[in-house]
XYZ file of C-alpha atoms in Angstrom:
721
model
C 54.241 58.217 46.386
C 56.873 55.492 47.239
C 56.196 51.833 46.293
C 58.355 50.476 49.220
C 56.257 48.735 51.804
C 56.065 50.446 55.218
C 57.406 47.336 56.971
C 60.711 47.298 54.959
C 61.335 50.915 55.621
C 60.980 50.416 59.374
C 63.434 47.502 59.350
C 66.116 49.548 57.619
C 65.785 52.345 60.189
C 66.135 49.845 63.017
C 69.264 48.338 61.401
C 70.841 51.796 61.147
C 70.089 52.556 64.780
C 71.679 49.270 65.817
C 74.824 50.083 63.786
C 75.052 53.532 65.383
C 74.614 52.032 68.838
C 77.382 49.512 68.154
C 79.701 52.309 66.976
C 78.962 54.481 69.998
C 79.457 51.514 72.331
C 82.745 50.662 70.597
C 83.974 54.232 70.955
C 83.016 54.330 74.616
C 84.695 50.962 75.173
C 87.860 52.183 73.429
C 87.862 55.442 75.432
C 87.266 53.591 78.675
C 90.076 51.201 77.892
C 92.431 54.070 77.143
C 91.497 55.821 80.374
C 92.093 52.571 82.297
C 95.472 52.247 80.594
C 96.493 55.802 81.417
C 95.095 56.071 84.911
C 95.338 52.545 86.284
C 97.946 50.519 84.457
C 100.480 53.377 83.762
C 99.033 55.981 86.129
C 102.016 56.057 88.510
C 104.468 56.458 85.644
C 102.664 59.442 84.194
C 102.152 60.937 87.655
C 105.888 60.759 88.292
C 106.605 62.421 84.965
C 104.097 65.169 85.681
C 105.769 65.875 88.988
C 109.030 66.449 87.176
C 107.405 69.239 85.185
C 107.824 72.053 87.727
C 108.614 75.722 88.159
C 112.167 76.960 88.639
C 112.886 80.410 90.061
C 115.719 82.600 88.853
C 116.450 85.435 91.293
C 117.881 88.803 90.239
C 119.145 90.440 93.471
C 117.999 94.002 94.022
C 120.654 96.686 94.287
C 120.900 97.579 97.973
C 120.340 101.242 98.712
C 123.194 103.498 99.774
C 123.768 105.031 103.196
C 124.709 108.684 102.741
C 125.990 111.438 104.968
C 124.024 114.673 105.393
C 125.533 116.142 102.205
C 125.047 113.024 100.074
C 128.516 111.521 100.465
C 128.278 107.692 100.339
C 129.178 105.996 103.609
C 127.993 102.629 102.257
C 127.228 101.772 98.647
C 127.804 99.017 96.069
C 130.515 98.126 93.589
C 130.915 95.385 91.003
C 133.483 92.710 91.821
C 134.371 89.286 90.465
C 132.805 86.874 92.928
C 133.750 83.191 92.990
C 131.028 81.029 94.527
C 130.565 77.333 95.248
C 127.345 75.332 95.018
C 127.245 73.161 98.122
C 124.458 71.102 96.579
C 126.684 70.151 93.605
C 129.724 69.528 95.815
C 127.823 67.154 98.103
C 126.940 64.959 95.104
C 130.623 64.172 94.579
C 132.253 61.124 96.125
C 134.674 63.229 98.184
C 132.110 65.979 98.955
C 133.944 68.291 96.575
C 137.273 68.371 98.439
C 139.317 67.845 95.275
C 137.477 70.642 93.475
C 137.877 73.037 96.417
C 141.572 72.180 96.682
C 142.084 73.027 92.999
C 140.063 76.202 93.538
C 142.264 77.234 96.469
C 145.322 76.829 94.267
C 143.862 79.094 91.576
C 142.783 81.727 94.105
C 146.106 81.635 96.007
C 144.290 80.617 99.173
C 144.874 77.865 101.683
C 142.591 74.839 101.132
C 141.464 74.999 104.765
C 140.308 78.580 104.337
C 138.210 77.562 101.338
C 136.783 74.520 103.181
C 135.855 76.744 106.131
C 134.071 79.221 103.880
C 131.648 76.624 102.490
C 130.917 74.677 105.664
C 127.595 75.348 107.362
C 127.336 77.193 110.658
C 125.927 75.445 113.699
C 126.371 75.615 117.460
C 129.655 73.696 117.306
C 131.144 75.316 114.201
C 133.087 78.553 114.715
C 133.366 81.335 112.199
C 134.150 81.462 109.380
C 131.278 79.364 108.141
C 128.176 79.854 106.015
C 125.104 80.875 107.997
C 122.897 81.356 104.965
C 120.822 78.846 103.032
C 122.756 75.714 101.968
C 120.884 75.790 98.642
C 122.268 79.064 97.343
C 125.791 79.666 95.990
C 128.300 80.339 98.773
C 130.819 83.151 98.102
C 134.423 82.006 98.458
C 135.981 85.354 97.555
C 134.850 88.678 96.162
C 138.388 89.715 95.227
C 139.059 87.395 92.298
C 141.244 88.744 89.513
C 140.155 88.668 85.893
C 142.750 85.946 85.183
C 141.481 83.783 88.051
C 137.890 84.107 86.855
C 138.880 83.213 83.289
C 140.826 80.162 84.501
C 137.777 78.871 86.373
C 135.431 79.445 83.457
C 137.754 78.057 80.777
C 138.399 74.909 82.822
C 134.794 74.357 83.798
C 135.258 70.563 83.753
C 137.811 70.910 86.569
C 135.539 73.134 88.631
C 132.022 71.667 88.640
C 129.739 73.597 90.993
C 132.039 76.653 90.904
C 131.013 79.954 89.320
C 132.901 83.194 88.715
C 130.624 86.116 87.910
C 130.637 89.918 88.155
C 128.416 90.715 91.143
C 127.364 93.873 92.961
C 128.744 93.730 96.508
C 128.609 96.097 99.472
C 131.304 98.706 99.853
C 132.209 100.950 102.791
C 134.400 103.660 101.208
C 135.332 105.617 104.390
C 135.248 109.065 102.720
C 137.950 111.346 104.078
C 139.025 108.428 106.302
C 135.705 108.565 108.165
C 135.423 104.909 109.192
C 131.973 105.096 110.863
C 132.047 101.299 111.285
C 129.869 100.758 114.363
C 127.258 103.223 113.122
C 126.998 101.608 109.681
C 127.121 97.944 110.753
C 127.610 95.086 108.291
C 125.753 92.414 106.286
C 125.608 88.634 106.310
C 123.421 86.029 104.525
C 119.863 85.428 105.613
C 119.280 82.187 107.530
C 116.564 79.585 106.953
C 115.085 80.483 110.347
C 114.785 84.133 109.340
C 113.179 83.151 106.035
C 110.567 81.095 107.875
C 109.793 83.851 110.389
C 109.404 86.491 107.676
C 107.146 84.446 105.359
C 103.968 86.135 106.561
C 105.419 89.638 106.830
C 105.221 92.430 104.281
C 108.953 92.043 103.643
C 109.710 88.328 103.202
C 113.249 87.142 102.613
C 114.615 85.246 99.636
C 117.446 82.753 100.029
C 119.784 85.072 98.152
C 119.228 88.043 100.488
C 121.925 89.687 102.572
C 120.664 91.088 105.860
C 121.880 93.935 108.059
C 123.352 92.583 111.295
C 124.143 95.772 113.199
C 124.085 99.539 112.929
C 122.091 101.362 110.276
C 122.302 98.319 107.987
C 120.069 96.540 110.491
C 117.782 99.390 111.558
C 116.880 100.316 107.981
C 117.362 96.863 106.442
C 113.839 96.680 105.026
C 114.176 100.027 103.238
C 117.738 99.420 102.012
C 117.149 95.855 100.837
C 114.603 96.627 98.149
C 112.843 93.746 96.416
C 114.642 91.067 94.412
C 113.385 90.237 90.936
C 112.091 86.703 90.381
C 111.514 85.042 87.005
C 109.596 81.754 87.200
C 110.146 79.217 84.405
C 108.158 76.050 83.759
C 110.599 73.204 83.070
C 110.170 69.523 82.261
C 111.802 66.572 84.001
C 114.917 67.048 81.855
C 115.262 70.663 82.950
C 114.166 72.059 79.606
C 112.205 75.310 79.727
C 108.678 74.790 78.428
C 107.277 78.191 79.319
C 107.543 81.316 81.478
C 105.097 81.400 84.357
C 105.655 84.850 85.844
C 108.209 87.660 85.946
C 108.589 90.119 88.856
C 111.014 92.957 88.153
C 113.658 93.801 90.772
C 113.096 96.989 92.760
C 116.259 98.724 93.961
C 116.449 99.576 97.632
C 115.969 103.096 98.931
C 118.877 105.209 100.118
C 119.117 106.404 103.712
C 120.351 109.959 104.162
C 121.850 110.385 107.627
C 122.643 113.393 109.802
C 126.284 112.252 109.935
C 128.725 114.722 108.391
C 131.634 112.671 107.033
C 134.039 115.568 107.554
C 133.143 115.985 111.229
C 133.144 112.203 111.611
C 136.720 112.054 110.335
C 137.749 114.785 112.794
C 136.051 113.070 115.727
C 137.656 109.710 114.962
C 141.100 111.243 114.517
C 140.938 113.375 117.666
C 139.605 110.540 119.816
C 142.430 108.314 118.649
C 145.034 111.038 119.266
C 143.637 111.680 122.747
C 143.938 108.000 123.616
C 147.494 107.864 122.266
C 148.419 110.944 124.303
C 146.854 109.481 127.453
C 149.009 106.362 127.125
C 152.075 108.580 127.431
C 150.898 110.029 130.766
C 151.946 108.466 134.065
C 149.245 107.403 136.517
C 150.534 108.002 140.047
C 147.738 105.872 141.516
C 148.792 102.680 139.722
C 152.468 103.367 139.063
C 152.172 102.897 135.300
C 151.015 104.831 132.249
C 147.326 105.114 131.512
C 146.037 102.251 129.371
C 143.382 104.291 127.506
C 142.010 101.040 126.117
C 138.755 102.319 124.603
C 136.770 105.472 124.051
C 133.804 107.130 122.396
C 132.669 110.567 121.294
C 129.270 111.899 120.224
C 128.633 115.148 118.352
C 124.933 116.053 118.371
C 122.752 118.918 117.202
C 121.541 120.463 120.454
C 118.143 121.595 119.136
C 117.132 118.393 117.306
C 119.014 115.410 118.747
C 120.431 114.577 115.308
C 123.798 112.836 115.516
C 126.460 114.650 113.490
C 129.240 112.265 114.461
C 129.586 109.115 116.525
C 132.962 107.451 116.977
C 133.965 104.408 118.992
C 137.435 102.938 119.507
C 138.749 100.395 118.927
C 137.005 100.157 115.572
C 137.181 97.808 112.573
C 136.871 97.747 108.801
C 133.286 96.791 107.852
C 134.591 95.705 104.434
C 136.071 92.634 106.149
C 132.551 91.163 106.312
C 131.900 91.588 102.589
C 131.969 88.253 100.769
C 132.282 86.300 104.018
C 134.703 87.069 106.830
C 137.999 85.160 107.140
C 139.012 83.218 110.245
C 141.866 85.632 110.851
C 139.645 88.720 110.674
C 136.940 87.117 112.802
C 139.462 86.320 115.530
C 140.649 89.934 115.461
C 137.086 91.153 115.988
C 135.938 88.687 118.631
C 139.024 87.173 120.312
C 139.853 87.665 123.992
C 142.578 90.168 123.115
C 140.457 92.081 120.587
C 138.874 94.457 123.132
C 135.647 93.958 121.178
C 135.745 96.504 118.332
C 132.267 95.430 117.177
C 130.909 97.153 120.295
C 129.573 100.649 119.685
C 130.740 102.227 122.915
C 128.751 105.398 122.261
C 125.509 103.479 122.881
C 126.763 100.221 124.457
C 129.679 101.338 126.621
C 128.615 101.810 130.255
C 130.655 103.539 132.945
C 130.240 105.662 136.053
C 129.841 109.279 134.863
C 131.844 111.030 137.551
C 131.323 114.767 137.880
C 129.420 115.278 134.606
C 126.563 113.746 136.648
C 126.500 116.853 138.866
C 124.039 118.699 136.605
C 121.545 116.062 137.725
C 122.555 116.327 141.385
C 122.316 120.136 141.196
C 118.769 119.887 139.817
C 117.861 117.323 142.492
C 119.174 119.622 145.224
C 117.138 122.588 143.976
C 113.987 120.451 143.625
C 114.559 119.205 147.177
C 114.536 122.797 148.464
C 118.180 123.858 148.442
C 118.575 127.302 146.776
C 120.960 127.313 143.823
C 122.581 130.506 145.074
C 122.652 129.384 148.708
C 125.980 128.810 150.423
C 127.204 125.320 151.233
C 130.472 124.187 152.808
C 133.152 122.831 150.466
C 135.763 121.281 152.791
C 138.560 119.038 151.526
C 136.776 115.951 152.890
C 133.477 114.766 154.338
C 133.185 112.106 157.050
C 130.324 109.706 157.733
C 130.926 107.499 160.724
C 134.379 106.062 160.296
C 134.494 106.634 156.540
C 136.047 109.700 154.903
C 135.017 110.896 151.437
C 137.596 113.237 149.945
C 137.133 116.136 147.610
C 138.989 115.745 144.327
C 142.667 116.467 144.993
C 141.589 117.209 148.623
C 141.057 120.893 147.776
C 138.560 122.995 149.728
C 136.869 126.258 148.700
C 135.024 127.361 151.851
C 131.305 128.147 151.605
C 130.213 128.303 147.958
C 127.023 128.197 145.877
C 125.844 125.191 143.902
C 126.839 127.080 140.754
C 130.382 127.527 142.016
C 130.427 123.866 143.091
C 129.697 122.969 139.457
C 132.431 125.303 138.214
C 135.211 123.946 140.415
C 133.672 120.466 140.662
C 133.499 120.452 144.453
C 132.457 116.967 145.577
C 131.868 117.762 149.258
C 129.034 120.207 148.557
C 127.090 117.344 146.998
C 128.162 114.926 149.735
C 126.636 117.200 152.351
C 123.319 117.749 150.548
C 122.933 114.079 149.619
C 123.676 113.004 153.214
C 121.040 115.388 154.591
C 118.459 114.064 152.129
C 119.329 110.491 153.051
C 118.727 111.373 156.717
C 115.406 113.079 155.886
C 114.306 109.915 154.079
C 114.871 107.892 157.258
C 118.519 106.909 156.955
C 119.073 103.236 157.720
C 115.365 102.939 158.584
C 113.776 104.581 155.547
C 110.280 106.040 155.575
C 107.529 104.193 153.772
C 107.566 106.636 150.865
C 110.955 108.382 150.867
C 111.428 111.389 148.592
C 114.634 110.005 147.041
C 115.179 113.282 145.185
C 118.558 112.332 143.780
C 117.352 109.006 142.353
C 114.006 110.338 141.164
C 115.702 113.199 139.328
C 118.114 110.855 137.524
C 115.160 108.887 136.152
C 113.497 112.153 135.091
C 116.689 113.049 133.207
C 116.251 109.808 131.242
C 118.892 107.656 132.922
C 118.286 103.971 133.560
C 116.518 103.559 130.230
C 117.332 103.715 126.519
C 117.342 107.047 124.711
C 115.524 105.572 121.696
C 118.296 106.173 119.177
C 117.707 104.512 115.797
C 120.585 102.064 116.241
C 120.135 98.495 117.513
C 121.262 97.046 120.841
C 121.420 100.257 122.845
C 121.919 99.582 126.566
C 120.021 101.326 129.353
C 122.696 102.088 131.924
C 121.755 101.960 135.605
C 120.329 104.144 138.341
C 121.123 102.293 141.613
C 117.951 103.280 143.454
C 116.320 101.397 146.320
C 114.537 98.883 144.110
C 117.742 98.114 142.236
C 119.554 97.637 145.567
C 116.945 95.104 146.673
C 117.021 93.166 143.403
C 120.821 93.176 143.276
C 121.124 92.030 146.879
C 118.660 89.215 146.343
C 120.635 87.949 143.353
C 124.065 88.182 145.055
C 123.399 87.557 148.759
C 124.629 83.958 148.858
C 127.867 84.692 147.003
C 128.568 87.723 149.225
C 128.159 85.643 152.354
C 130.533 82.967 151.022
C 133.186 85.474 149.983
C 132.892 88.010 152.796
C 135.394 88.398 155.651
C 135.210 91.049 158.356
C 138.984 91.583 158.441
C 139.847 90.423 154.921
C 140.852 92.277 151.785
C 138.933 95.315 150.532
C 136.752 93.127 148.309
C 136.134 90.655 151.140
C 135.181 93.459 153.539
C 132.701 94.866 151.026
C 131.243 91.385 150.506
C 130.943 90.966 154.276
C 129.066 94.274 154.626
C 126.815 93.426 151.694
C 126.042 90.038 153.199
C 124.732 91.795 156.312
C 122.926 94.741 154.713
C 123.422 94.716 150.964
C 119.764 95.589 150.352
C 119.961 98.823 152.355
C 120.527 102.269 150.932
C 123.435 103.310 153.130
C 124.734 106.828 153.699
C 127.914 106.024 151.795
C 125.892 104.819 148.817
C 123.957 108.082 148.654
C 126.903 110.468 148.949
C 128.973 108.468 146.456
C 126.045 108.424 144.044
C 125.648 112.216 144.235
C 128.926 112.748 142.352
C 128.318 110.052 139.730
C 130.283 107.292 141.433
C 129.369 103.937 142.930
C 126.996 101.665 141.013
C 125.728 104.328 138.606
C 126.241 103.508 134.909
C 125.607 105.773 131.932
C 126.387 105.746 128.208
C 127.854 108.600 126.160
C 124.647 108.923 124.140
C 122.622 109.356 127.344
C 124.876 112.138 128.590
C 124.942 113.807 125.156
C 121.128 113.776 125.158
C 121.043 115.359 128.623
C 123.559 118.111 127.854
C 121.802 118.853 124.546
C 118.564 119.253 126.497
C 120.203 121.731 128.880
C 121.426 123.666 125.840
C 118.034 123.822 124.098
C 116.068 124.782 127.189
C 115.063 121.378 128.542
C 113.718 119.178 125.709
C 114.983 115.601 125.655
C 115.125 114.412 122.043
C 115.373 110.862 120.800
C 118.839 110.839 119.210
C 118.571 110.049 115.507
C 121.071 109.147 112.801
C 118.619 108.602 109.954
C 117.433 111.865 108.413
C 115.456 110.765 105.334
C 114.645 107.726 103.193
C 114.862 108.421 99.466
C 113.438 105.964 96.931
C 115.763 104.690 94.198
C 114.070 106.866 91.583
C 114.180 109.919 93.837
C 110.437 110.473 93.594
C 109.612 109.594 97.187
C 111.354 111.291 100.100
C 110.330 110.318 103.615
C 111.916 112.660 106.147
C 112.592 111.421 109.672
C 111.520 114.206 112.000
C 113.081 114.725 115.451
C 110.983 113.364 118.313
C 110.948 114.353 121.970
C 110.625 111.889 124.840
C 110.288 114.380 127.668
C 111.417 117.518 129.462
C 114.113 117.984 132.064
C 112.642 118.441 135.572
C 113.724 122.008 136.244
C 112.313 125.493 135.956
C 113.621 127.932 133.386
C 115.319 129.805 136.236
C 117.211 126.704 137.379
C 118.099 125.864 133.780
C 119.590 129.322 133.279
C 121.553 129.068 136.525
C 123.028 125.701 135.508
C 123.733 127.085 132.031
C 125.634 130.026 133.534
C 127.603 127.732 135.849
C 128.613 125.458 132.971
C 129.795 128.524 131.051
C 131.870 129.306 134.133
C 133.425 125.829 133.976
C 134.805 126.736 130.540
C 135.943 130.254 131.468
C 137.073 130.122 135.094
C 136.487 126.595 136.339
C 137.949 123.106 135.898
C 137.929 123.239 132.069
C 139.170 126.820 131.624
C 142.740 125.748 130.906
C 141.453 123.844 127.861
C 139.501 126.790 126.439
C 142.107 129.531 126.510
C 141.339 132.116 123.829
C 137.903 130.697 123.096
C 135.572 133.394 121.610
C 133.057 133.170 124.473
C 131.306 136.375 123.378
C 130.542 134.983 119.907
C 130.169 131.243 120.571
C 129.362 130.714 124.269
C 130.958 127.471 125.462
C 129.583 125.371 128.331
C 131.426 122.394 129.791
C 131.678 119.907 132.615
C 134.633 117.699 133.395
C 134.420 114.272 134.972
C 136.874 111.739 136.365
C 135.201 108.508 137.420
C 136.941 106.022 139.678
C 136.461 102.331 138.954
C 137.666 99.659 141.374
C 140.491 97.607 139.864
C 140.927 99.998 136.934
C 142.341 103.403 136.180
C 140.041 106.415 136.134
C 137.571 107.064 133.314
C 137.845 110.434 131.597
C 134.618 112.314 130.750
C 134.161 115.683 129.079
C 130.648 117.003 128.370
C 130.185 120.291 126.494
C 127.704 122.302 124.470
C 127.190 125.503 122.511
C 123.895 126.817 121.186
C 124.358 124.578 118.141
C 126.098 121.378 119.245
C 126.790 119.032 122.109
C 130.054 117.107 122.250
C 130.607 114.367 124.838
C 133.789 112.293 124.980
C 134.872 109.488 127.278
C 138.093 107.473 127.488
C 138.248 104.312 129.569
C 141.322 104.223 131.831
C 142.337 107.551 130.334
C 142.870 109.801 133.343
C 141.106 113.072 134.125
C 138.286 114.634 132.153
C 139.969 117.837 131.056
C 143.397 116.244 130.931
C 142.656 113.344 128.575
C 139.524 114.351 126.659
C 139.733 118.140 126.822
C 142.160 118.832 123.942
C 140.339 116.502 121.562
C 136.948 118.092 122.268
C 138.436 121.562 121.766
C 139.905 120.481 118.418
C 136.559 119.079 117.276
C 134.890 122.418 117.988
C 137.742 124.265 116.281
C 137.158 122.244 113.105
C 133.378 122.675 113.227
C 133.493 126.453 113.729
C 136.704 127.185 111.799
C 138.726 128.419 114.808
C 142.466 128.468 115.209
C 144.312 127.837 118.496
C 143.892 131.480 119.556
C 140.134 131.482 118.944
C 140.165 133.483 115.702
C 137.418 132.293 113.340
C 137.658 131.741 109.599
C 134.163 130.778 108.434
C 135.543 129.569 105.095
C 137.481 126.891 106.964
C 134.541 125.955 109.202
C 133.168 122.496 108.475
C 129.696 123.100 109.880
C 129.328 126.539 111.525
C 125.572 125.955 111.757
C 123.695 122.637 111.607
C 122.686 121.515 108.137
C 118.944 121.798 107.737
C 118.191 120.600 104.215
C 118.756 117.356 102.354
C 121.323 116.836 99.583
C 120.213 117.641 96.038
C 118.328 114.741 94.432
C 118.380 114.469 90.625
C 115.346 113.641 88.475
C 116.790 110.155 87.932
C 117.232 109.566 91.643
C 120.959 110.295 91.740
C 122.213 112.354 94.669
C 124.976 114.910 94.316
C 127.956 114.134 96.533
C 130.825 116.545 97.186
C 134.338 115.180 97.489
C 135.824 114.778 100.965
C 139.418 115.557 101.837
C 141.127 113.789 104.761
C 141.204 115.815 107.974
C 144.388 117.803 108.545
C 144.740 118.785 112.220
C 145.563 122.425 112.910
C 148.713 123.307 114.830
C 148.229 123.727 118.559
C 149.346 126.584 120.727
C 151.292 124.924 123.571
C 152.428 128.235 125.061
C 148.847 129.330 125.779
C 148.021 125.928 127.244
C 151.066 125.856 129.525
C 150.398 129.357 130.841
C 146.785 128.581 131.734
C 147.780 125.226 133.223
C 150.283 126.927 135.504
C 147.678 129.420 136.720
C 144.678 127.138 137.085
C 146.209 123.721 137.657
C 145.141 120.505 135.973
C 142.177 118.988 137.733
C 139.048 116.869 137.272
């Protein structure tokens, strides 16, 4: 038992507790002081330093998917080039905004300083191309054609070129296999804009500042699939830019490839033959204007009749889509958009509008039958038709007596349609129309799909125009004041028309109706619309949405998404009427207005159907149209200011068919030489690694023509419509 008194022991315990309390208080006081020092006295300093510790993103662009023809031949793919780029952010930090650096760069690249300055300036409403319409914070390509020596010079003299980089980079390539340009169908790329980045932030396919975006054609339609997903590595860095850790790493995902229904071989033929037809037309004399035909533009569509798939689509003038790669030059941009360019960026197959002329008569024939006029009835075909004081002539003023609607299609007799259309106009009330007129001719055109888009998978398709009563009212309302100012009763032709329109421009007049019945007047169609219609006649009446895309294949080849044909309606005729029109169109090719272009054609093996068209346009030369089909394909060609349908477009269309079916000028077939004797059903072979086999393409070599056969038929039948 301890001898220490209880009181002493208690005092020592109390002293220890006091010491511990003092220590704890001291520690708390020290900690509180340190916190005050860090958060209050130097809080702003440390906050600023913390802000400088941030995340930097390094983007690895995804390889853009290829655009392939139906057999796997690349129409658009990628290649590695030496790309020289400039950082606008670095240049703007310099006293002279980087002008000295860019001038030295121009000297190394053998470019003019102004061209380099223009490349790196930002686009706005007042700045013309070339300029940079992408993000100002990403490197701006100056050229993608740098030589190895130029790249080495820039890298070895880095102190002379701050803000300039020269790196191997994958860039878009449009190889034009077999000289198949395909420009307007493919489209082109340009940098994404800040506005587009903002709009796409909440979508399932947001943009990065480094992205290139499709601006037209298939590059735009299938941009999301082709673009893939860029890889992003996020690094944590301090205020000195030193990496202190890796936050996250997203691997790049290559874009999918788009397999199209385009056959590069047929595309090359179509482009060549369209160009040759236009060149030949320019050598022909136009007696109406006293000068040669201008043949300033044209288009041709080759389509599978049973599916609506586009095998070929050509538009002239065209351009080289490679000119957009790496940023377009001022010179090239002027060529594509200047007043004298004739707008090669326009895809005239889906954006070119013109009166259809006589190829419209398949619609008028259907309208007549639906209105109660028998197809095999007999109707007068005089050389002209008069309404009041106005005379409407038959083409070349030729008459055929009383003929059927089928024969009227064969010989392209205008006055048969004039007479029927005039009678229907009178039945609908004439100048004082009934409350609910039948309007068979206008109603039927809408049922054939005119006046609206076909739904093709290419951007910016136009709708054309059916000038029905509602359109007349809207048009008159918009133009009434200008007509009244311009119009003169005894003035020029234009002034007289303006005068009449001022008085009754909202009325459907007799002259409007008869002119409309033969595809003239205010009617506007596109080649793709007429190809869709003639394909529907061929297949029995189904209107298909034209499609260029056939399948989307993932980069690894494991996922294949086929694009199935879709129908948007049926033609408004019975099977009996369809067969009668079909027989008449076969007659056009064998004994009618197109027979002289199909001499020797194997009609028993490959039945040909055709319709010629020559559309008159005020102030211009006539527009040539040629619409044709077999059981497999539809080919429609048009040439602006090119002359007659069979005269200008006929030979080219015949040559396209010859190449497809392997026919010579006499009609003898060699299937081994046929490019596509039957439509291609399957997809190209896809390897286990995602690669797609691609056959080589040889440039198109046109077969020799048989002028003797052509001249003999021309002498017998005459060149018309």
